[in-house]
Amino acid sequence: MRLQTTLERQIAEGLVPKDKPSPAMTEATAHMIKAWGVWKHRLEFYDRPFAKSRFGDVLHSTFVIEGRKPVLASSSFFSVDDKAWGKRFAAVTLNVIPTSTTEAAVIVSYPKEQSGKARRYVAPIFLKSGDARLSALSHMLVDRAENFFVSPQHVEGWTAEKRKAIEEAFVGTVIRGEPATSSSDLMLF
């Protein structure tokens, strides 16, 4: 919606032609197609099963981060295959939810019929433990999540190089479509 609003503002200010293709118009249209695809996926795989009380149609993989202060929260949705937006795709929701002063729950949800693709995609997290697991989770968040929140107090403890590495990797995935390269600097926890 923000891209569409920006496009409309640019058209009103005469910065972008109203009736000719432009990079701004192409980007706004691409995001509308993405939003439609996400809505359609949610309707088919989450809303309809919920409305029909078919709770077993959505599966969950979970673990708890124990014994450390929660420093991160996230609620993200992303595809786990390379299908173009507008095509049927497999996806997961990834939630990191602080549950107490020393724990956070990590919940990955996915449609039962897509469980094979979803579980393979998140296996690098679930087959590890300790800091290796948190590092894999951090990498997936930076690489795939469009939103996550890290405690400002926690970020203050990072070096300038670490902050820059995380920001550059995140912006690279969002703006340039470049996958994040695995690095110890991407550890968010």
Tab-separated table of C-alpha atoms in Angstrom:
chain	number	residue	atom	x	y	z
A	1	MET	CA	0.000	0.000	0.000
A	2	ARG	CA	2.884	2.346	0.774
A	3	LEU	CA	4.359	1.794	-2.685
A	4	GLN	CA	0.995	2.476	-4.317
A	5	THR	CA	0.533	5.649	-2.261
A	6	THR	CA	4.057	6.770	-3.173
A	7	LEU	CA	3.329	6.117	-6.848
A	8	GLU	CA	0.107	8.130	-6.678
A	9	ARG	CA	1.960	10.996	-4.993
A	10	GLN	CA	4.702	10.907	-7.645
A	11	ILE	CA	2.060	10.975	-10.405
A	12	ALA	CA	0.268	13.911	-8.737
A	13	GLU	CA	3.582	15.805	-8.491
A	14	GLY	CA	4.369	15.102	-12.151
A	15	LEU	CA	7.448	13.022	-11.333
A	16	VAL	CA	6.044	9.856	-12.914
A	17	PRO	CA	3.858	9.707	-16.044
A	18	LYS	CA	0.286	8.605	-15.363
A	19	ASP	CA	-0.261	6.632	-18.571
A	20	LYS	CA	3.218	5.286	-19.369
A	21	PRO	CA	5.101	2.405	-17.771
A	22	SER	CA	7.781	3.455	-15.308
A	23	PRO	CA	10.020	1.685	-12.784
A	24	ALA	CA	7.878	3.091	-9.940
A	25	MET	CA	4.671	1.797	-11.552
A	26	THR	CA	6.226	-1.622	-12.234
A	27	GLU	CA	7.374	-1.922	-8.607
A	28	ALA	CA	3.975	-0.909	-7.198
A	29	THR	CA	2.200	-3.375	-9.501
A	30	ALA	CA	4.593	-6.192	-8.555
A	31	HIS	CA	3.846	-5.613	-4.883
A	32	MET	CA	0.085	-5.633	-5.542
A	33	ILE	CA	0.493	-9.033	-7.241
A	34	LYS	CA	2.504	-10.238	-4.233
A	35	ALA	CA	-0.178	-8.980	-1.820
A	36	TRP	CA	-2.879	-10.750	-3.834
A	37	GLY	CA	-0.858	-13.987	-3.793
A	38	VAL	CA	-0.376	-13.787	-0.035
A	39	TRP	CA	-4.086	-13.092	0.504
A	40	LYS	CA	-5.054	-16.010	-1.741
A	41	HIS	CA	-2.628	-18.359	0.062
A	42	ARG	CA	-3.919	-17.290	3.476
A	43	LEU	CA	-7.534	-17.726	2.388
A	44	GLU	CA	-6.966	-21.209	0.976
A	45	PHE	CA	-4.607	-22.654	3.568
A	46	TYR	CA	-5.476	-20.835	6.797
A	47	ASP	CA	-8.834	-19.018	6.743
A	48	ARG	CA	-10.966	-21.733	5.109
A	49	PRO	CA	-9.614	-24.557	7.317
A	50	PHE	CA	-10.120	-22.363	10.391
A	51	ALA	CA	-13.712	-21.508	9.388
A	52	LYS	CA	-14.442	-25.238	8.966
A	53	SER	CA	-12.667	-26.197	12.243
A	54	ARG	CA	-10.111	-28.268	10.292
A	55	PHE	CA	-7.266	-27.322	12.619
A	56	GLY	CA	-5.198	-30.335	11.553
A	57	ASP	CA	-4.795	-28.781	8.096
A	58	VAL	CA	-2.174	-26.426	9.554
A	59	LEU	CA	0.900	-27.947	11.180
A	60	HIS	CA	3.488	-26.367	13.448
A	61	SER	CA	7.133	-26.948	14.259
A	62	THR	CA	8.230	-25.305	17.493
A	63	PHE	CA	11.013	-24.909	19.987
A	64	VAL	CA	11.652	-22.666	22.969
A	65	ILE	CA	14.717	-20.494	23.419
A	66	GLU	CA	15.368	-20.986	27.122
A	67	GLY	CA	17.604	-19.386	29.688
A	68	ARG	CA	18.279	-16.106	27.933
A	69	LYS	CA	16.619	-12.739	27.868
A	70	PRO	CA	14.352	-12.397	24.822
A	71	VAL	CA	15.862	-9.813	22.495
A	72	LEU	CA	13.852	-10.341	19.330
A	73	ALA	CA	10.251	-10.587	18.136
A	74	SER	CA	9.057	-11.439	14.659
A	75	SER	CA	5.953	-12.379	12.727
A	76	SER	CA	6.789	-13.142	9.120
A	77	PHE	CA	5.362	-14.986	6.147
A	78	PHE	CA	7.422	-16.096	3.161
A	79	SER	CA	7.502	-18.610	0.356
A	80	VAL	CA	9.792	-21.615	0.518
A	81	ASP	CA	10.000	-22.240	-3.209
A	82	ASP	CA	10.906	-20.211	-6.274
A	83	LYS	CA	7.457	-19.849	-7.813
A	84	ALA	CA	6.556	-16.487	-9.301
A	85	TRP	CA	4.015	-14.423	-7.386
A	86	GLY	CA	0.553	-15.128	-8.710
A	87	LYS	CA	1.337	-18.853	-8.998
A	88	ARG	CA	0.475	-21.373	-6.278
A	89	PHE	CA	3.417	-21.539	-3.888
A	90	ALA	CA	4.493	-23.204	-0.645
A	91	ALA	CA	5.072	-20.939	2.347
A	92	VAL	CA	5.605	-20.774	6.091
A	93	THR	CA	4.792	-18.338	8.836
A	94	LEU	CA	7.648	-17.772	11.259
A	95	ASN	CA	6.884	-16.272	14.655
A	96	VAL	CA	9.348	-15.522	17.443
A	97	ILE	CA	7.382	-14.557	20.530
A	98	PRO	CA	8.876	-13.573	23.897
A	99	THR	CA	6.933	-15.551	26.521
A	100	SER	CA	8.740	-14.602	29.744
A	101	THR	CA	11.831	-12.767	30.930
A	102	THR	CA	13.977	-15.810	30.094
A	103	GLU	CA	12.162	-17.534	27.205
A	104	ALA	CA	10.892	-17.021	23.687
A	105	ALA	CA	8.823	-19.409	21.568
A	106	VAL	CA	9.708	-20.051	17.933
A	107	ILE	CA	6.728	-21.284	15.928
A	108	VAL	CA	6.823	-22.194	12.249
A	109	SER	CA	3.378	-22.906	10.768
A	110	TYR	CA	2.577	-24.326	7.355
A	111	PRO	CA	-0.243	-26.055	5.472
A	112	LYS	CA	-0.271	-29.832	5.989
A	113	GLU	CA	-0.208	-30.457	2.250
A	114	GLN	CA	2.989	-28.393	1.985
A	115	SER	CA	4.660	-29.865	5.056
A	116	GLY	CA	7.411	-31.627	3.104
A	117	LYS	CA	8.678	-28.445	1.439
A	118	ALA	CA	8.198	-26.399	4.596
A	119	ARG	CA	10.048	-28.823	6.877
A	120	ARG	CA	12.928	-29.188	4.419
A	121	TYR	CA	13.203	-25.416	4.260
A	122	VAL	CA	13.381	-24.915	8.037
A	123	ALA	CA	15.471	-28.048	8.694
A	124	PRO	CA	18.704	-26.017	9.036
A	125	ILE	CA	17.168	-24.493	12.170
A	126	PHE	CA	15.402	-27.495	13.649
A	127	LEU	CA	18.261	-29.979	13.183
A	128	LYS	CA	20.652	-27.822	15.221
A	129	SER	CA	20.783	-26.775	18.852
A	130	GLY	CA	22.229	-24.005	20.990
A	131	ASP	CA	23.984	-21.103	19.306
A	132	ALA	CA	24.139	-22.971	15.975
A	133	ARG	CA	20.318	-23.080	15.969
A	134	LEU	CA	20.048	-19.399	16.878
A	135	SER	CA	22.574	-18.520	14.192
A	136	ALA	CA	20.536	-20.432	11.565
A	137	LEU	CA	17.352	-18.719	12.791
A	138	SER	CA	19.079	-15.328	12.646
A	139	HIS	CA	20.228	-15.969	9.085
A	140	MET	CA	16.697	-16.965	8.015
A	141	LEU	CA	15.223	-13.846	9.630
A	142	VAL	CA	17.722	-11.508	7.962
A	143	ASP	CA	17.451	-13.356	4.648
A	144	ARG	CA	13.684	-13.892	4.430
A	145	ALA	CA	11.686	-11.974	7.042
A	146	GLU	CA	10.302	-8.620	6.005
A	147	ASN	CA	9.933	-7.550	9.601
A	148	PHE	CA	11.518	-8.333	12.917
A	149	PHE	CA	12.205	-6.241	15.981
A	150	VAL	CA	15.416	-6.417	17.986
A	151	SER	CA	15.568	-4.799	21.403
A	152	PRO	CA	17.344	-1.433	21.146
A	153	GLN	CA	19.304	-2.271	24.301
A	154	HIS	CA	20.572	-5.446	22.631
A	155	VAL	CA	21.505	-3.601	19.421
A	156	GLU	CA	23.473	-1.043	21.477
A	157	GLY	CA	25.808	-3.888	22.476
A	158	TRP	CA	26.718	-4.667	18.847
A	159	THR	CA	29.826	-3.308	17.175
A	160	ALA	CA	29.405	-0.822	14.330
A	161	GLU	CA	30.679	-3.516	11.934
A	162	LYS	CA	28.027	-6.003	13.086
A	163	ARG	CA	25.231	-3.447	12.720
A	164	LYS	CA	26.430	-2.550	9.252
A	165	ALA	CA	26.692	-6.214	8.198
A	166	ILE	CA	23.124	-6.938	9.354
A	167	GLU	CA	21.713	-3.781	7.759
A	168	GLU	CA	23.522	-4.415	4.459
A	169	ALA	CA	22.420	-8.058	4.332
A	170	PHE	CA	18.798	-7.146	5.124
A	171	VAL	CA	18.669	-4.286	2.618
A	172	GLY	CA	20.339	-6.510	0.028
A	173	THR	CA	17.580	-9.092	0.359
A	174	VAL	CA	14.759	-6.555	0.305
A	175	ILE	CA	15.986	-4.031	-2.268
A	176	ARG	CA	18.330	-6.010	-4.512
A	177	GLY	CA	16.930	-9.516	-4.076
A	178	GLU	CA	20.350	-10.822	-3.044
A	179	PRO	CA	20.331	-13.742	-0.591
A	180	ALA	CA	22.175	-13.046	2.644
A	181	THR	CA	25.548	-14.766	2.945
A	182	SER	CA	25.893	-16.798	6.118
A	183	SER	CA	28.121	-14.979	8.612
A	184	SER	CA	28.653	-14.898	12.365
A	185	ASP	CA	27.933	-11.153	12.107
A	186	LEU	CA	24.289	-11.976	11.312
A	187	MET	CA	23.695	-13.494	14.769
A	188	LEU	CA	20.764	-11.518	16.161
A	189	PHE	CA	20.527	-13.179	19.588
